[in-house]
Structures are given as C-alpha cells and as structure tokens.
PDB file of C-alpha atoms in Angstrom:
ATOM      1  CA  UNK A   1     -18.217   2.128   7.079  1.00 39.00           C
ATOM      2  CA  UNK A   2     -19.223   0.538  10.334  1.00 44.00           C
ATOM      3  CA  UNK A   3     -22.693   2.044  10.118  1.00 43.00           C
ATOM      4  CA  UNK A   4     -22.658   0.513   6.367  1.00 41.00           C
ATOM      5  CA  UNK A   5     -21.835  -2.895   7.878  1.00 43.00           C
ATOM      6  CA  UNK A   6     -24.116  -2.828  10.955  1.00 44.00           C
ATOM      7  CA  UNK A   7     -27.031  -2.420   8.799  1.00 47.00           C
ATOM      8  CA  UNK A   8     -26.017  -5.893   7.298  1.00 64.00           C
ATOM      9  CA  UNK A   9     -25.991  -7.683  10.589  1.00 68.00           C
ATOM     10  CA  UNK A  10     -29.079  -9.194  12.179  1.00 74.00           C
ATOM     11  CA  UNK A  11     -30.303  -6.931  15.006  1.00 84.00           C
ATOM     12  CA  UNK A  12     -29.854  -9.484  17.661  1.00 83.00           C
ATOM     13  CA  UNK A  13     -25.884  -9.403  16.756  1.00 86.00           C
ATOM     14  CA  UNK A  14     -25.759  -5.787  17.472  1.00 91.00           C
ATOM     15  CA  UNK A  15     -27.705  -5.920  20.478  1.00 92.00           C
ATOM     16  CA  UNK A  16     -25.402  -8.906  21.871  1.00 94.00           C
ATOM     17  CA  UNK A  17     -22.357  -6.665  21.195  1.00 94.00           C
ATOM     18  CA  UNK A  18     -23.798  -4.048  22.925  1.00 93.00           C
ATOM     19  CA  UNK A  19     -24.781  -6.181  26.268  1.00 96.00           C
ATOM     20  CA  UNK A  20     -20.866  -7.694  26.098  1.00 95.00           C
ATOM     21  CA  UNK A  21     -19.384  -4.455  25.863  1.00 94.00           C
ATOM     22  CA  UNK A  22     -21.293  -3.198  28.691  1.00 95.00           C
ATOM     23  CA  UNK A  23     -20.591  -6.433  30.890  1.00 95.00           C
ATOM     24  CA  UNK A  24     -16.947  -5.995  30.267  1.00 94.00           C
ATOM     25  CA  UNK A  25     -17.004  -2.448  31.268  1.00 93.00           C
ATOM     26  CA  UNK A  26     -19.087  -3.183  34.464  1.00 93.00           C
ATOM     27  CA  UNK A  27     -17.101  -6.472  35.466  1.00 93.00           C
ATOM     28  CA  UNK A  28     -13.682  -5.634  34.259  1.00 92.00           C
ATOM     29  CA  UNK A  29     -13.458  -1.681  33.930  1.00 89.00           C
ATOM     30  CA  UNK A  30     -12.274  -1.901  30.503  1.00 90.00           C
ATOM     31  CA  UNK A  31     -14.398   0.245  27.933  1.00 90.00           C
ATOM     32  CA  UNK A  32     -14.448  -0.993  24.800  1.00 90.00           C
ATOM     33  CA  UNK A  33     -18.094   0.514  23.794  1.00 90.00           C
ATOM     34  CA  UNK A  34     -16.202   3.516  21.474  1.00 89.00           C
ATOM     35  CA  UNK A  35     -14.213   1.326  19.589  1.00 88.00           C
ATOM     36  CA  UNK A  36     -15.044   0.211  16.047  1.00 86.00           C
ATOM     37  CA  UNK A  37     -17.718  -1.776  15.391  1.00 89.00           C
ATOM     38  CA  UNK A  38     -16.631  -3.736  12.438  1.00 88.00           C
ATOM     39  CA  UNK A  39     -13.525  -4.428  13.932  1.00 85.00           C
ATOM     40  CA  UNK A  40     -14.607  -5.828  17.211  1.00 92.00           C
ATOM     41  CA  UNK A  41     -16.972  -8.225  15.489  1.00 92.00           C
ATOM     42  CA  UNK A  42     -13.769  -9.561  13.548  1.00 90.00           C
ATOM     43  CA  UNK A  43     -11.901  -9.882  16.661  1.00 90.00           C
ATOM     44  CA  UNK A  44     -14.764 -11.511  18.760  1.00 94.00           C
ATOM     45  CA  UNK A  45     -15.684 -13.788  15.984  1.00 93.00           C
ATOM     46  CA  UNK A  46     -11.895 -15.135  16.459  1.00 92.00           C
ATOM     47  CA  UNK A  47     -12.386 -14.988  20.404  1.00 93.00           C
ATOM     48  CA  UNK A  48     -15.752 -17.020  20.118  1.00 94.00           C
ATOM     49  CA  UNK A  49     -13.868 -19.950  18.156  1.00 94.00           C
ATOM     50  CA  UNK A  50     -10.846 -19.645  20.609  1.00 93.00           C
ATOM     51  CA  UNK A  51     -13.541 -19.855  23.749  1.00 94.00           C
ATOM     52  CA  UNK A  52     -16.206 -22.520  21.846  1.00 94.00           C
ATOM     53  CA  UNK A  53     -18.652 -20.070  22.400  1.00 94.00           C
ATOM     54  CA  UNK A  54     -21.417 -20.218  19.171  1.00 94.00           C
ATOM     55  CA  UNK A  55     -22.719 -16.414  20.221  1.00 94.00           C
ATOM     56  CA  UNK A  56     -21.417 -13.561  22.089  1.00 94.00           C
ATOM     57  CA  UNK A  57     -24.230 -13.897  24.295  1.00 95.00           C
ATOM     58  CA  UNK A  58     -22.906 -17.371  25.320  1.00 95.00           C
ATOM     59  CA  UNK A  59     -18.978 -15.538  25.386  1.00 95.00           C
ATOM     60  CA  UNK A  60     -20.768 -12.922  27.938  1.00 96.00           C
ATOM     61  CA  UNK A  61     -21.952 -15.539  29.777  1.00 96.00           C
ATOM     62  CA  UNK A  62     -18.836 -17.494  30.175  1.00 95.00           C
ATOM     63  CA  UNK A  63     -16.870 -14.121  30.772  1.00 94.00           C
ATOM     64  CA  UNK A  64     -18.922 -13.182  33.680  1.00 95.00           C
ATOM     65  CA  UNK A  65     -18.544 -16.457  35.269  1.00 94.00           C
ATOM     66  CA  UNK A  66     -15.061 -17.131  34.416  1.00 94.00           C
ATOM     67  CA  UNK A  67     -12.867 -14.205  35.192  1.00 93.00           C
ATOM     68  CA  UNK A  68      -9.890 -16.306  34.245  1.00 94.00           C
ATOM     69  CA  UNK A  69     -10.626 -15.742  30.640  1.00 93.00           C
ATOM     70  CA  UNK A  70     -10.699 -11.800  30.135  1.00 93.00           C
ATOM     71  CA  UNK A  71      -6.900 -11.723  30.307  1.00 90.00           C
ATOM     72  CA  UNK A  72      -6.736 -13.879  26.875  1.00 91.00           C
ATOM     73  CA  UNK A  73      -9.731 -12.043  25.672  1.00 93.00           C
ATOM     74  CA  UNK A  74      -8.167  -8.958  25.854  1.00 90.00           C
ATOM     75  CA  UNK A  75      -5.298 -10.003  23.559  1.00 86.00           C
ATOM     76  CA  UNK A  76      -8.128 -10.505  20.724  1.00 88.00           C
ATOM     77  CA  UNK A  77      -9.769  -6.879  21.841  1.00 89.00           C
ATOM     78  CA  UNK A  78      -6.519  -5.194  21.612  1.00 84.00           C
ATOM     79  CA  UNK A  79      -4.150  -4.866  18.434  1.00 73.00           C
ATOM     80  CA  UNK A  80      -0.309  -5.046  19.189  1.00 68.00           C
ATOM     81  CA  UNK A  81       1.011  -5.366  15.588  1.00 69.00           C
ATOM     82  CA  UNK A  82       3.681  -2.935  14.912  1.00 83.00           C
ATOM     83  CA  UNK A  83       7.719  -2.779  14.007  1.00 93.00           C
ATOM     84  CA  UNK A  84      10.587  -0.827  15.176  1.00 97.00           C
ATOM     85  CA  UNK A  85      10.838   2.471  13.167  1.00 97.00           C
ATOM     86  CA  UNK A  86       7.700   1.440  11.149  1.00 95.00           C
ATOM     87  CA  UNK A  87       7.110   4.088   8.682  1.00 96.00           C
ATOM     88  CA  UNK A  88      10.748   5.226   8.329  1.00 98.00           C
ATOM     89  CA  UNK A  89      10.082   8.512   6.832  1.00 98.00           C
ATOM     90  CA  UNK A  90       7.883   9.501  10.185  1.00 98.00           C
ATOM     91  CA  UNK A  91      10.821   8.876  12.407  1.00 98.00           C
ATOM     92  CA  UNK A  92      13.330  10.832   9.884  1.00 98.00           C
ATOM     93  CA  UNK A  93      11.205  13.681   9.808  1.00 98.00           C
ATOM     94  CA  UNK A  94      11.161  13.461  13.735  1.00 98.00           C
ATOM     95  CA  UNK A  95      14.959  13.312  13.576  1.00 98.00           C
ATOM     96  CA  UNK A  96      15.400  15.947  11.219  1.00 98.00           C
ATOM     97  CA  UNK A  97      12.190  18.486  11.594  1.00 98.00           C
ATOM     98  CA  UNK A  98      11.259  17.938  15.444  1.00 98.00           C
ATOM     99  CA  UNK A  99      13.996  17.282  17.180  1.00 98.00           C
ATOM    100  CA  UNK A 100      15.823  20.681  16.597  1.00 98.00           C
ATOM    101  CA  UNK A 101      12.679  22.420  18.111  1.00 98.00           C
ATOM    102  CA  UNK A 102      12.735  19.806  21.231  1.00 98.00           C
ATOM    103  CA  UNK A 103      16.410  20.630  21.941  1.00 97.00           C
ATOM    104  CA  UNK A 104      15.125  23.846  23.074  1.00 97.00           C
ATOM    105  CA  UNK A 105      13.931  22.679  25.983  1.00 97.00           C
ATOM    106  CA  UNK A 106      15.960  22.015  29.416  1.00 97.00           C
ATOM    107  CA  UNK A 107      13.557  18.754  30.092  1.00 98.00           C
ATOM    108  CA  UNK A 108      11.416  16.538  27.833  1.00 98.00           C
ATOM    109  CA  UNK A 109       8.406  14.365  28.387  1.00 98.00           C
ATOM    110  CA  UNK A 110       7.601  12.335  25.555  1.00 98.00           C
ATOM    111  CA  UNK A 111       3.958  10.136  25.338  1.00 98.00           C
ATOM    112  CA  UNK A 112       3.787   7.220  23.610  1.00 98.00           C
ATOM    113  CA  UNK A 113      -0.017   6.354  23.497  1.00 97.00           C
ATOM    114  CA  UNK A 114      -0.613   2.910  22.563  1.00 94.00           C
ATOM    115  CA  UNK A 115       2.645   1.603  22.890  1.00 94.00           C
ATOM    116  CA  UNK A 116       1.864  -2.185  22.130  1.00 91.00           C
ATOM    117  CA  UNK A 117       4.552  -4.245  22.794  1.00 94.00           C
ATOM    118  CA  UNK A 118       7.450  -1.593  22.870  1.00 96.00           C
ATOM    119  CA  UNK A 119       8.557  -1.411  19.539  1.00 97.00           C
ATOM    120  CA  UNK A 120       7.532   2.453  18.962  1.00 96.00           C
ATOM    121  CA  UNK A 121       9.289   3.307  22.232  1.00 98.00           C
ATOM    122  CA  UNK A 122      12.538   1.761  21.581  1.00 98.00           C
ATOM    123  CA  UNK A 123      12.301   3.086  18.483  1.00 98.00           C
ATOM    124  CA  UNK A 124      12.022   6.597  19.950  1.00 98.00           C
ATOM    125  CA  UNK A 125      14.666   5.911  22.644  1.00 98.00           C
ATOM    126  CA  UNK A 126      17.434   5.046  20.167  1.00 98.00           C
ATOM    127  CA  UNK A 127      16.532   8.050  18.053  1.00 98.00           C
ATOM    128  CA  UNK A 128      16.622  10.416  21.273  1.00 98.00           C
ATOM    129  CA  UNK A 129      19.976   8.767  22.409  1.00 98.00           C
ATOM    130  CA  UNK A 130      21.478   9.339  19.078  1.00 98.00           C
ATOM    131  CA  UNK A 131      20.110  12.824  18.839  1.00 98.00           C
ATOM    132  CA  UNK A 132      22.109  13.321  22.807  1.00 98.00           C
ATOM    133  CA  UNK A 133      18.556  14.399  24.346  1.00 98.00           C
ATOM    134  CA  UNK A 134      18.102  10.649  26.320  1.00 97.00           C
ATOM    135  CA  UNK A 135      19.352  12.176  29.786  1.00 97.00           C
ATOM    136  CA  UNK A 136      16.745  14.953  29.486  1.00 97.00           C
ATOM    137  CA  UNK A 137      13.735  12.857  28.524  1.00 98.00           C
ATOM    138  CA  UNK A 138      11.442  10.696  30.364  1.00 98.00           C
ATOM    139  CA  UNK A 139       9.535   8.501  28.203  1.00 98.00           C
ATOM    140  CA  UNK A 140       5.776   7.676  29.268  1.00 98.00           C
ATOM    141  CA  UNK A 141       4.857   4.278  27.703  1.00 98.00           C
ATOM    142  CA  UNK A 142       1.259   3.585  28.012  1.00 97.00           C
ATOM    143  CA  UNK A 143      -1.380   0.882  27.088  1.00 95.00           C
ATOM    144  CA  UNK A 144      -4.536  -0.487  27.890  1.00 93.00           C
ATOM    145  CA  UNK A 145      -3.052  -4.105  27.867  1.00 92.00           C
ATOM    146  CA  UNK A 146      -1.197  -4.970  30.837  1.00 92.00           C
ATOM    147  CA  UNK A 147       0.435  -8.401  29.132  1.00 91.00           C
ATOM    148  CA  UNK A 148       1.543  -5.932  26.276  1.00 93.00           C
ATOM    149  CA  UNK A 149       3.173  -3.559  28.616  1.00 95.00           C
ATOM    150  CA  UNK A 150       5.019  -6.496  30.347  1.00 95.00           C
ATOM    151  CA  UNK A 151       6.350  -7.365  26.680  1.00 95.00           C
ATOM    152  CA  UNK A 152       7.307  -3.793  26.224  1.00 96.00           C
ATOM    153  CA  UNK A 153       9.003  -3.792  29.674  1.00 96.00           C
ATOM    154  CA  UNK A 154      10.970  -6.697  28.667  1.00 96.00           C
ATOM    155  CA  UNK A 155      12.176  -5.586  25.602  1.00 97.00           C
ATOM    156  CA  UNK A 156      12.473  -9.144  23.668  1.00 97.00           C
ATOM    157  CA  UNK A 157      11.994  -9.737  20.098  1.00 96.00           C
ATOM    158  CA  UNK A 158      11.949 -12.852  17.938  1.00 95.00           C
ATOM    159  CA  UNK A 159      15.168 -12.841  16.026  1.00 95.00           C
ATOM    160  CA  UNK A 160      13.373 -13.169  12.512  1.00 94.00           C
ATOM    161  CA  UNK A 161      11.868  -9.670  13.159  1.00 96.00           C
ATOM    162  CA  UNK A 162      15.415  -8.190  13.090  1.00 96.00           C
ATOM    163  CA  UNK A 163      16.190  -7.623   9.544  1.00 96.00           C
ATOM    164  CA  UNK A 164      12.831  -5.765   9.275  1.00 97.00           C
ATOM    165  CA  UNK A 165      13.747  -3.584  11.954  1.00 98.00           C
ATOM    166  CA  UNK A 166      17.042  -3.130  10.949  1.00 98.00           C
ATOM    167  CA  UNK A 167      16.158  -1.687   7.373  1.00 98.00           C
ATOM    168  CA  UNK A 168      13.669   0.658   8.831  1.00 98.00           C
ATOM    169  CA  UNK A 169      16.327   1.683  11.075  1.00 98.00           C
ATOM    170  CA  UNK A 170      18.537   2.644   8.460  1.00 98.00           C
ATOM    171  CA  UNK A 171      15.962   4.124   6.345  1.00 98.00           C
ATOM    172  CA  UNK A 172      14.941   6.439   9.287  1.00 98.00           C
ATOM    173  CA  UNK A 173      18.388   7.903   9.730  1.00 97.00           C
ATOM    174  CA  UNK A 174      19.744   5.694  11.744  1.00 97.00           C
ATOM    175  CA  UNK A 175      23.527   6.798  12.602  1.00 96.00           C
ATOM    176  CA  UNK A 176      25.102   2.973  13.653  1.00 96.00           C
ATOM    177  CA  UNK A 177      23.770  -0.731  13.204  1.00 97.00           C
ATOM    178  CA  UNK A 178      20.765  -1.275  15.230  1.00 98.00           C
ATOM    179  CA  UNK A 179      22.835  -4.585  16.605  1.00 97.00           C
ATOM    180  CA  UNK A 180      24.426  -2.008  18.891  1.00 97.00           C
ATOM    181  CA  UNK A 181      21.431  -1.909  20.879  1.00 98.00           C
ATOM    182  CA  UNK A 182      20.293  -5.680  21.344  1.00 98.00           C
ATOM    183  CA  UNK A 183      21.964  -9.146  22.212  1.00 97.00           C
ATOM    184  CA  UNK A 184      21.029 -11.921  20.308  1.00 95.00           C
ATOM    185  CA  UNK A 185      20.333 -15.214  21.995  1.00 90.00           C
ATOM    186  CA  UNK A 186      18.115 -18.312  21.646  1.00 90.00           C
ATOM    187  CA  UNK A 187      16.508 -16.893  18.391  1.00 92.00           C
ATOM    188  CA  UNK A 188      15.518 -13.855  20.086  1.00 96.00           C
ATOM    189  CA  UNK A 189      16.761 -10.145  20.381  1.00 97.00           C
ATOM    190  CA  UNK A 190      17.009  -9.013  23.854  1.00 97.00           C
ATOM    191  CA  UNK A 191      17.385  -4.843  23.656  1.00 98.00           C
ATOM    192  CA  UNK A 192      19.490  -2.961  26.115  1.00 97.00           C
ATOM    193  CA  UNK A 193      18.072  -2.537  29.445  1.00 96.00           C
ATOM    194  CA  UNK A 194      19.554   1.101  29.518  1.00 98.00           C
ATOM    195  CA  UNK A 195      17.280   2.552  26.618  1.00 98.00           C
ATOM    196  CA  UNK A 196      14.525   1.604  29.643  1.00 97.00           C
ATOM    197  CA  UNK A 197      16.167   3.694  32.422  1.00 97.00           C
ATOM    198  CA  UNK A 198      14.218   6.640  31.576  1.00 97.00           C
ATOM    199  CA  UNK A 199      11.067   4.838  30.604  1.00 98.00           C
ATOM    200  CA  UNK A 200       7.814   4.689  32.932  1.00 98.00           C
ATOM    201  CA  UNK A 201       5.229   1.610  31.501  1.00 98.00           C
ATOM    202  CA  UNK A 202       1.522   2.482  32.764  1.00 97.00           C
ATOM    203  CA  UNK A 203      -1.665   1.189  32.147  1.00 95.00           C
ATOM    204  CA  UNK A 204      -3.852   3.990  30.169  1.00 95.00           C
ATOM    205  CA  UNK A 205      -7.079   3.724  28.883  1.00 94.00           C
ATOM    206  CA  UNK A 206      -7.863   6.380  26.230  1.00 95.00           C
ATOM    207  CA  UNK A 207     -11.789   5.877  26.474  1.00 92.00           C
ATOM    208  CA  UNK A 208     -11.722   6.712  30.120  1.00 92.00           C
ATOM    209  CA  UNK A 209      -8.802   7.801  31.608  1.00 94.00           C
ATOM    210  CA  UNK A 210      -7.461  11.427  31.708  1.00 94.00           C
ATOM    211  CA  UNK A 211      -4.606  13.698  30.941  1.00 94.00           C
ATOM    212  CA  UNK A 212      -1.821  12.826  33.632  1.00 91.00           C
ATOM    213  CA  UNK A 213       1.436  15.031  32.308  1.00 93.00           C
ATOM    214  CA  UNK A 214       2.434  17.810  30.353  1.00 97.00           C
ATOM    215  CA  UNK A 215       4.475  17.001  27.397  1.00 98.00           C
ATOM    216  CA  UNK A 216       6.327  18.067  24.455  1.00 98.00           C
ATOM    217  CA  UNK A 217       5.527  15.001  22.151  1.00 98.00           C
ATOM    218  CA  UNK A 218       2.636  12.479  21.690  1.00 98.00           C
ATOM    219  CA  UNK A 219       3.379   9.518  19.557  1.00 98.00           C
ATOM    220  CA  UNK A 220       0.040   7.420  19.095  1.00 96.00           C
ATOM    221  CA  UNK A 221       0.262   5.741  15.752  1.00 95.00           C
ATOM    222  CA  UNK A 222      -2.127   3.536  14.242  1.00 92.00           C
ATOM    223  CA  UNK A 223      -4.302   3.695  17.260  1.00 93.00           C
ATOM    224  CA  UNK A 224      -7.142   6.126  16.288  1.00 93.00           C
ATOM    225  CA  UNK A 225      -7.994   3.596  13.215  1.00 91.00           C
ATOM    226  CA  UNK A 226      -9.311   1.362  15.728  1.00 90.00           C
ATOM    227  CA  UNK A 227     -11.930   3.881  17.510  1.00 92.00           C
ATOM    228  CA  UNK A 228     -15.262   5.362  16.387  1.00 92.00           C
ATOM    229  CA  UNK A 229     -15.520   8.985  15.779  1.00 91.00           C
ATOM    230  CA  UNK A 230     -16.202  10.051  19.371  1.00 93.00           C
ATOM    231  CA  UNK A 231     -13.659   7.832  20.755  1.00 94.00           C
ATOM    232  CA  UNK A 232     -11.025   9.606  18.148  1.00 94.00           C
ATOM    233  CA  UNK A 233     -12.262  13.047  19.347  1.00 95.00           C
ATOM    234  CA  UNK A 234     -11.953  11.964  22.856  1.00 96.00           C
ATOM    235  CA  UNK A 235      -8.591  10.524  22.344  1.00 96.00           C
ATOM    236  CA  UNK A 236      -7.135  13.878  20.585  1.00 96.00           C
ATOM    237  CA  UNK A 237      -8.665  15.870  23.153  1.00 96.00           C
ATOM    238  CA  UNK A 238      -6.644  14.328  25.733  1.00 96.00           C
ATOM    239  CA  UNK A 239      -3.538  14.656  23.367  1.00 97.00           C
ATOM    240  CA  UNK A 240      -4.013  18.050  22.993  1.00 96.00           C
ATOM    241  CA  UNK A 241      -4.617  18.817  26.585  1.00 96.00           C
ATOM    242  CA  UNK A 242      -1.450  17.056  27.627  1.00 97.00           C
ATOM    243  CA  UNK A 243       0.752  19.199  25.189  1.00 97.00           C
ATOM    244  CA  UNK A 244       2.405  22.479  25.865  1.00 97.00           C
ATOM    245  CA  UNK A 245       2.095  25.007  23.496  1.00 96.00           C
ATOM    246  CA  UNK A 246       4.050  24.236  20.598  1.00 97.00           C
ATOM    247  CA  UNK A 247       4.178  20.657  21.472  1.00 98.00           C
ATOM    248  CA  UNK A 248       4.185  18.027  18.660  1.00 98.00           C
ATOM    249  CA  UNK A 249       1.405  15.074  17.857  1.00 98.00           C
ATOM    250  CA  UNK A 250       2.403  12.240  15.480  1.00 98.00           C
ATOM    251  CA  UNK A 251      -0.401  10.239  14.363  1.00 97.00           C
ATOM    252  CA  UNK A 252      -0.218   7.104  11.841  1.00 95.00           C
ATOM    253  CA  UNK A 253      -0.316   6.837   8.294  1.00 92.00           C
ATOM    254  CA  UNK A 254      -3.926   6.340   7.741  1.00 92.00           C
ATOM    255  CA  UNK A 255      -5.084   8.814  10.539  1.00 94.00           C
ATOM    256  CA  UNK A 256      -5.670  12.537  10.513  1.00 90.00           C
ATOM    257  CA  UNK A 257      -6.971  15.684  12.375  1.00 91.00           C
ATOM    258  CA  UNK A 258      -9.056  16.243   9.598  1.00 84.00           C
ATOM    259  CA  UNK A 259     -12.511  16.531  10.441  1.00 83.00           C
ATOM    260  CA  UNK A 260     -11.683  16.153  14.308  1.00 89.00           C
ATOM    261  CA  UNK A 261     -13.641  18.936  16.559  1.00 90.00           C
ATOM    262  CA  UNK A 262      -9.799  19.455  17.753  1.00 92.00           C
ATOM    263  CA  UNK A 263      -8.493  20.176  14.559  1.00 91.00           C
ATOM    264  CA  UNK A 264      -8.197  24.185  15.335  1.00 93.00           C
ATOM    265  CA  UNK A 265      -6.035  23.578  18.219  1.00 94.00           C
ATOM    266  CA  UNK A 266      -3.073  22.059  16.153  1.00 96.00           C
ATOM    267  CA  UNK A 267      -1.288  23.355  12.948  1.00 95.00           C
ATOM    268  CA  UNK A 268      -0.103  20.830  10.136  1.00 95.00           C
ATOM    269  CA  UNK A 269       3.758  20.754  10.793  1.00 97.00           C
ATOM    270  CA  UNK A 270       4.459  17.840   8.278  1.00 97.00           C
ATOM    271  CA  UNK A 271       1.278  16.854   6.968  1.00 93.00           C
ATOM    272  CA  UNK A 272       2.929  13.890   4.785  1.00 96.00           C
ATOM    273  CA  UNK A 273       4.138  11.889   8.142  1.00 97.00           C
ATOM    274  CA  UNK A 274       1.033  13.093  10.034  1.00 97.00           C
ATOM    275  CA  UNK A 275       2.877  15.509  12.453  1.00 98.00           C
ATOM    276  CA  UNK A 276       0.958  17.994  13.773  1.00 97.00           C
ATOM    277  CA  UNK A 277       1.945  20.928  16.329  1.00 97.00           C
ATOM    278  CA  UNK A 278      -0.138  22.505  18.965  1.00 96.00           C
ATOM    279  CA  UNK A 279      -0.793  26.168  18.474  1.00 92.00           C
ATOM    280  CA  UNK A 280       2.039  28.187  19.639  1.00 84.00           C
ATOM    281  CA  UNK A 281      -0.389  31.268  20.228  1.00 76.00           C
ATOM    282  CA  UNK A 282      -4.080  31.523  20.183  1.00 61.00           C
ATOM    283  CA  UNK A 283      -7.157  30.808  22.703  1.00 48.00           C
ATOM    284  CA  UNK A 284      -8.605  27.779  20.953  1.00 55.00           C
ATOM    285  CA  UNK A 285      -9.983  25.640  23.811  1.00 51.00           C
ATOM    286  CA  UNK A 286      -9.982  22.161  23.467  1.00 61.00           C
ATOM    287  CA  UNK A 287     -12.739  21.661  26.196  1.00 54.00           C
ATOM    288  CA  UNK A 288     -13.659  18.462  27.994  1.00 50.00           C
ATOM    289  CA  UNK A 289     -11.935  15.182  26.888  1.00 46.00           C
ATOM    290  CA  UNK A 290     -14.900  12.993  28.873  1.00 43.00           C
TER     291      UNK A 290
END
C-alpha cells in the first residue's frame, strides 16, 4: 500500500519527508523513519496546516529553529486514539484463557507497549484486580509520547466516553460495575489512583530502544499498523526477547505475526483475538532487534 501511494507522490515530497524525519531524529532523538509513509503524509499534512507551512521543507525549517513547536508536532505524529476494554472479546479471552496460565507465576510483569493515554492500562489493571492478581503484578506502561504518558498517569477521561467504556467492560466479562473504579466530577471521570500503585510509566521508543525487562505478557495493540515491515519486525523481536518461555503476546485486531521473521518464535494461542504464545520449548533464536 505505501509503495503504491509513494509512486503517485511527486519525488520531491518523498525527499522532503526523508529529510524531515532525519532532522527530527538528529535534533530531537525521536525515530519515525520506520513508520508507515502513507500515515505520516496524512498526519504531516494536518501539521502543515496547523503550523501554516506550505511544504514539509518549511516545516522542517521551523522545527530546527523553534524547538517549542516539537511537543505539539508529536501530537500529530503519534496516534493516541483508544478506549477502555477496546475489542471486549480480547479482554474476555485474557480473563478466561490467559489468566489461568498467569496464575502459576509467583510474580508477574506486564508490558503495555504503546499505552497511549492509558485506556489499555486501566483495562488490564481492573481485570487483574478482579482476578486477584493485582498484588503480584507490575505493569510497565510505555509510549513514545511524554504528553500521552502524563495523561495516562492522570487517569482522567471525558465523562461522555464512559458509556462506551462501561459497555465494553460488561462485554469483556467485568464482575462489577465500571463506576466502582472512578469518580465523576466536572464532566470528567477520574479513575481510582490505587489502580496505578503497581504501574511504572516510562518513555520507550520501539524504533530505537531495547528490551528492559523479562515479562509474562506483552499487550501492544494497534501500534504495529503504523509501522513499515522492517519496524514491525524490530518491535516483534523486542516483544519476543522480553517474553519468558510460554509468555503471551496480544496484538490488535488488524495485526498479525504472519509473514514476520519472528513468527516461528510463537505459537497461535487464540488466533481470532490475536493472542500468541512464546514457544514453550525449542531453540528458536529471535536474533538482534536493532
């Protein structure tokens, strides 16, 4: 898809995009060079309008000379759209099929890669509390965007989103009412800060950073769809290296391990809900993710 779109774009636009991404990497140390080209063009077109730039070259010029613009540009370059218990069947599968395996561990580490504004984390924190695993679990919540991590740690969401969150929670097998976990005030829902007591929020870039912990579950949903094939392989390599033998990987509904060079390191656990399991036995080598 990206290759086809690039063919119909003027060559100078592709050169400008390459130079802009290289400038961002060298100036701000954020690597977007392996992101989907089509997605980047769409997002940067909106950024050009916001910053009143007629071209990507002009946008690059401003970014190099006006560092204060970069945090706002990050909101265009990163996607922070999610909802609590998104794709409820995925969370029901975790509850009913994965949790019984996780119970066998005396302690648990969970990596939520690309946690965005925190909806995925709070969903898992609530699920693990209801299943009696909260006190033995540490949640590593990572994202490339510092602004998103601040929102995730605050745990505040518009009240008009709660109806959908609550319906998702019910369909995901919630054992009580979602309202037990938040306080409503001034048009916002503030989630109980006790849900965060076992959480670590940290910046992590799947394009340039490395494995930082051994975990039993990686949940990284709707992140890979914004990467090109090489960066997808790098991220999947990181996930595989971080997982213990028999650990679980959850991907988004439109994502898959098929065609990845790391597919042999995993077994299908629940293909419908895109849950995979790190090989229990064997000598599969994931290799360097860099």
